[in-house]
XYZ file of N, CA and C in Angstrom:
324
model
N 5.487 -3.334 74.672
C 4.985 -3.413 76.028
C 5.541 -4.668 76.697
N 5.559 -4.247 78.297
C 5.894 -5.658 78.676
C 5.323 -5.872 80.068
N 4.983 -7.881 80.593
C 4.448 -7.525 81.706
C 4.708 -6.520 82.545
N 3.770 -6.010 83.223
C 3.931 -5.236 84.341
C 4.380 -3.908 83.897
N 3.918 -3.548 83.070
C 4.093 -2.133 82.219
C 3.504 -1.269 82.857
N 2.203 -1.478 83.982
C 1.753 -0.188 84.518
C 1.858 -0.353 86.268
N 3.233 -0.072 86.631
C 3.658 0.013 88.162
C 3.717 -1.390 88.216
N 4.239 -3.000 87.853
C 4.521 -3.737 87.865
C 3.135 -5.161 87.661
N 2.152 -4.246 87.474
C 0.674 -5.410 87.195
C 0.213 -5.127 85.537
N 0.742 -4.630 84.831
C -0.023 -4.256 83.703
C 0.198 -5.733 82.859
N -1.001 -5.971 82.564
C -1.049 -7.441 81.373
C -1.157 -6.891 80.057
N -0.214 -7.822 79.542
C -0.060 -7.343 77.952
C -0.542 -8.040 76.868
N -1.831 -7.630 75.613
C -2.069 -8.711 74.936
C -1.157 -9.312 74.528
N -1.863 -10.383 73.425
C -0.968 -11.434 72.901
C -0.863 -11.246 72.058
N -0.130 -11.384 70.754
C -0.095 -11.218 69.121
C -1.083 -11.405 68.571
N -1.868 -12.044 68.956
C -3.219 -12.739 67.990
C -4.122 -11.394 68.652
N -4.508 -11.157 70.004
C -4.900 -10.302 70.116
C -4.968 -8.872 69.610
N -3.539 -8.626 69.374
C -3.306 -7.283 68.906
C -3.862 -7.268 67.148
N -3.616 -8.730 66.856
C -4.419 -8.756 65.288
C -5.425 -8.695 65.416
N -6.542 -9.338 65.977
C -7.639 -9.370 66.260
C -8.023 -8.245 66.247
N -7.883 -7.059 67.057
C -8.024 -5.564 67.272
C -7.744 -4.845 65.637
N -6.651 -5.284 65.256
C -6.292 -4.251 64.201
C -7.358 -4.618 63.218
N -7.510 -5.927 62.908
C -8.367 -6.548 61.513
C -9.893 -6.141 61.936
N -10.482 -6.018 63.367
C -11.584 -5.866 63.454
C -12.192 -4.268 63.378
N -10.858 -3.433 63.555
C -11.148 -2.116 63.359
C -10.645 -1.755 61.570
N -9.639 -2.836 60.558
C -9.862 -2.681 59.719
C -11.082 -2.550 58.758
N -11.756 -3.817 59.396
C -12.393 -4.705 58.933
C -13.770 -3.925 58.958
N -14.585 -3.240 60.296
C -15.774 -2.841 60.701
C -15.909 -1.794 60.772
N -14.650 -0.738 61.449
C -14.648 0.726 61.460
C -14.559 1.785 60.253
N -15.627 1.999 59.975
C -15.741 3.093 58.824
C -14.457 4.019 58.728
N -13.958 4.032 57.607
C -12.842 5.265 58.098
C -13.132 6.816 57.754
N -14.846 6.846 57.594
C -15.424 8.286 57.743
C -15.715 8.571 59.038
N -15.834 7.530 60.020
C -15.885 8.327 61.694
C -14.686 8.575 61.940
N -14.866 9.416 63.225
C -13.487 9.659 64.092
C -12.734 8.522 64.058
N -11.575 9.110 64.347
C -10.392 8.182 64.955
C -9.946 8.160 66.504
N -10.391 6.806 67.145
C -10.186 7.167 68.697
C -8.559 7.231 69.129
N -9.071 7.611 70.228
C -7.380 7.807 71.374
C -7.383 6.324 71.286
N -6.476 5.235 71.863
C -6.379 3.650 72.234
C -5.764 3.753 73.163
N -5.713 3.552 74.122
C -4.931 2.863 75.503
C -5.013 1.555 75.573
N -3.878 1.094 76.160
C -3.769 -0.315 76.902
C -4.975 -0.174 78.016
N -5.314 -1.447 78.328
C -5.617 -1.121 80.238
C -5.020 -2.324 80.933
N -5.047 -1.963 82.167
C -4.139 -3.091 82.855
C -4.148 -4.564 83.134
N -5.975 -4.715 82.713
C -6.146 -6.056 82.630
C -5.853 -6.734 81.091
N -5.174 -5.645 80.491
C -4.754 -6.595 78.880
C -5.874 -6.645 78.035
N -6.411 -5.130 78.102
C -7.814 -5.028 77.410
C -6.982 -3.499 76.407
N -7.979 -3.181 75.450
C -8.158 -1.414 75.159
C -8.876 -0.966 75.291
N -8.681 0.474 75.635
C -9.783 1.454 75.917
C -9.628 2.545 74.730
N -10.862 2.630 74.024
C -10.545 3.408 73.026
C -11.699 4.501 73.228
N -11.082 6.055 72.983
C -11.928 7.266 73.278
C -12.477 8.456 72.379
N -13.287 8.866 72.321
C -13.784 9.818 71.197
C -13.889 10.985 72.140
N -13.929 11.982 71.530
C -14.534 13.415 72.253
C -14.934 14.040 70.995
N -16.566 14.319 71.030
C -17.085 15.281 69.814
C -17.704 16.145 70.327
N -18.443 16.957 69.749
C -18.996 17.940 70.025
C -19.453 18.078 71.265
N -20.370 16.950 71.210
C -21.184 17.137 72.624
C -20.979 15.798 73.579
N -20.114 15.048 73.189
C -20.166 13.618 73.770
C -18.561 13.387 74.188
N -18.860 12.568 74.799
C -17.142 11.772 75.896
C -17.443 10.411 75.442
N -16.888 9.560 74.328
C -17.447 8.273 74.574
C -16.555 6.969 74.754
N -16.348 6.326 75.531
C -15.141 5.777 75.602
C -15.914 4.158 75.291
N -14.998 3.492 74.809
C -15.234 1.722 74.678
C -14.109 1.248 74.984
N -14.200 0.228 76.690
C -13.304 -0.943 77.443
C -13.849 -2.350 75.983
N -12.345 -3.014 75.282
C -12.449 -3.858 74.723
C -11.706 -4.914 75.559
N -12.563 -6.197 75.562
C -12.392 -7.123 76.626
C -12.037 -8.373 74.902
N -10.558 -8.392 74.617
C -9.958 -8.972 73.602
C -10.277 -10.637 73.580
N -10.105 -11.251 74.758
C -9.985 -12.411 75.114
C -11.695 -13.055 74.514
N -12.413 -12.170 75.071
C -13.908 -12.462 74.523
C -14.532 -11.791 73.601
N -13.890 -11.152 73.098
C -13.953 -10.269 71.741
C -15.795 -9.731 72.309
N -15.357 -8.889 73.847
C -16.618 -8.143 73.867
C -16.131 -6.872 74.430
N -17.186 -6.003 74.626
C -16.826 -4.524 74.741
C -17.923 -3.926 75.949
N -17.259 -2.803 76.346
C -18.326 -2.317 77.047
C -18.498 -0.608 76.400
N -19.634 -0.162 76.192
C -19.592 1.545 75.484
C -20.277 2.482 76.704
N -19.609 3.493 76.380
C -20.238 4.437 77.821
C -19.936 5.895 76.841
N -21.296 6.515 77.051
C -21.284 8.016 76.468
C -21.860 8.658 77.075
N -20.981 10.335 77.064
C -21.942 10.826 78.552
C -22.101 12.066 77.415
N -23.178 12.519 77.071
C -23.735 13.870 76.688
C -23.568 15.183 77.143
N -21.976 16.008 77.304
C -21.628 16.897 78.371
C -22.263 18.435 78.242
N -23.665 17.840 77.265
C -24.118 19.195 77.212
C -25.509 19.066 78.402
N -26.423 17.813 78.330
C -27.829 17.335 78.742
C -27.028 16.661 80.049
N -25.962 16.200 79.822
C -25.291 14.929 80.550
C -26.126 13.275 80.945
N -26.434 13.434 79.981
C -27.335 12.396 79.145
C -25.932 11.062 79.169
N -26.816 9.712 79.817
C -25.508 8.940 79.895
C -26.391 7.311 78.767
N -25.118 7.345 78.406
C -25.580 6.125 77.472
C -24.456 5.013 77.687
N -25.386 3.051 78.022
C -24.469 2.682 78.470
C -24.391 1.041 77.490
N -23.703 0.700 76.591
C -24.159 -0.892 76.057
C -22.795 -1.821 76.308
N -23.575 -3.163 76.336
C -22.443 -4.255 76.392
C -22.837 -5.069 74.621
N -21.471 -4.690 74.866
C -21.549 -5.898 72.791
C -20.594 -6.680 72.908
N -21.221 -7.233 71.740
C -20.560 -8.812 71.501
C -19.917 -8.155 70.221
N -18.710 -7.937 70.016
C -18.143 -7.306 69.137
C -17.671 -8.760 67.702
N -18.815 -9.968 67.925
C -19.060 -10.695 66.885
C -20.747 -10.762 66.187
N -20.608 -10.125 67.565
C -22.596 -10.370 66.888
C -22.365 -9.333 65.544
N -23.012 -9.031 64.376
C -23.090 -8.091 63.501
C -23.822 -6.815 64.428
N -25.230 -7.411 64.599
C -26.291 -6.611 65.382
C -25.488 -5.149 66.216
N -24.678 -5.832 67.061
C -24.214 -5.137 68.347
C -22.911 -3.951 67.138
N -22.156 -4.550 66.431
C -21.316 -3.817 65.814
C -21.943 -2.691 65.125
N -23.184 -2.695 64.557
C -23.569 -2.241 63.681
C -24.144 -1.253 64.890
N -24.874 -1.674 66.196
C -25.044 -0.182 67.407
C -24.521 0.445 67.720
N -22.880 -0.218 67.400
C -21.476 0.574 68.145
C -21.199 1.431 66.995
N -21.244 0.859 65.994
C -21.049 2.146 64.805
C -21.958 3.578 64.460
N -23.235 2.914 64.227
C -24.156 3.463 64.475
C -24.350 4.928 65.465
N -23.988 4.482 66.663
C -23.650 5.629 68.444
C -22.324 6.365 67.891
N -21.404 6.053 67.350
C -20.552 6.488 67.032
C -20.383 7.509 65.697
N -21.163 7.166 65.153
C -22.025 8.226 63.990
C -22.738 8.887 64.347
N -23.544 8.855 65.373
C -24.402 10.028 65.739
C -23.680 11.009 66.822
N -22.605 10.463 66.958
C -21.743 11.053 68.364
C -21.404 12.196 68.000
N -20.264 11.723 66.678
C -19.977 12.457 65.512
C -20.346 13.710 65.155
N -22.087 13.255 64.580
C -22.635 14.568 64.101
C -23.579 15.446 65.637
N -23.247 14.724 66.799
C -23.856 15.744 67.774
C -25.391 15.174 67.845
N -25.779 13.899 67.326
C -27.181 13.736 67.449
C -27.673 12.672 68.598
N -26.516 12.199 69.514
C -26.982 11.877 70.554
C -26.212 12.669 71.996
């Protein structure tokens, strides 16, 4: 990637960043859940996406502050679910995994 990768504004992480990402999804992400889509986004973040049964769930990762935002919309109830984590707190990782396991089996 390079600056200005998306119509001439796209910001590109940094090396440490892109480790940061890989070791923290080594590191925390079960490799019995899904595997998301990853996008860049233009502010030099990822957006990473699930689609299961009944859910759309996407997570904006904000690298620089190693925080996240989660958004799941229920496209059966359309039931919307919305959290901000601290993708250091344990607590918050362990909700994001957690939503992401139940996404999975269709139980939220």
């Amino acid at each position: 990637m390079r600056v200005g990768w998306l119509d001439g504004r796209g910001v590109v992480p940094s090396p440490q960043e892109f480790d940061w990402i890989e070791s923290f999804f080594r590191d925390q992400y079960p490799a019995t859940l899904p595997t998301p889509f990853i996008y860049p986004t233009a502010e030099g973040g990822f957006q990473l996406e699930w689609r299961t049964g009944n859910q759309d769930v996407s997570l904006e990762i904000f690298p620089k502050e190693k925080t996240a935002e989660l958004h799941g919309l229920n496209i059966q109830d359309e039931g919307d679910t919305f959290m901000e984590l601290n993708l250091e707190a344990k607590a918050d990782v362990d909700s994001l995994i957690d939503f992401i396991s139940k996404a999975a089996k269709g139980e939220v």
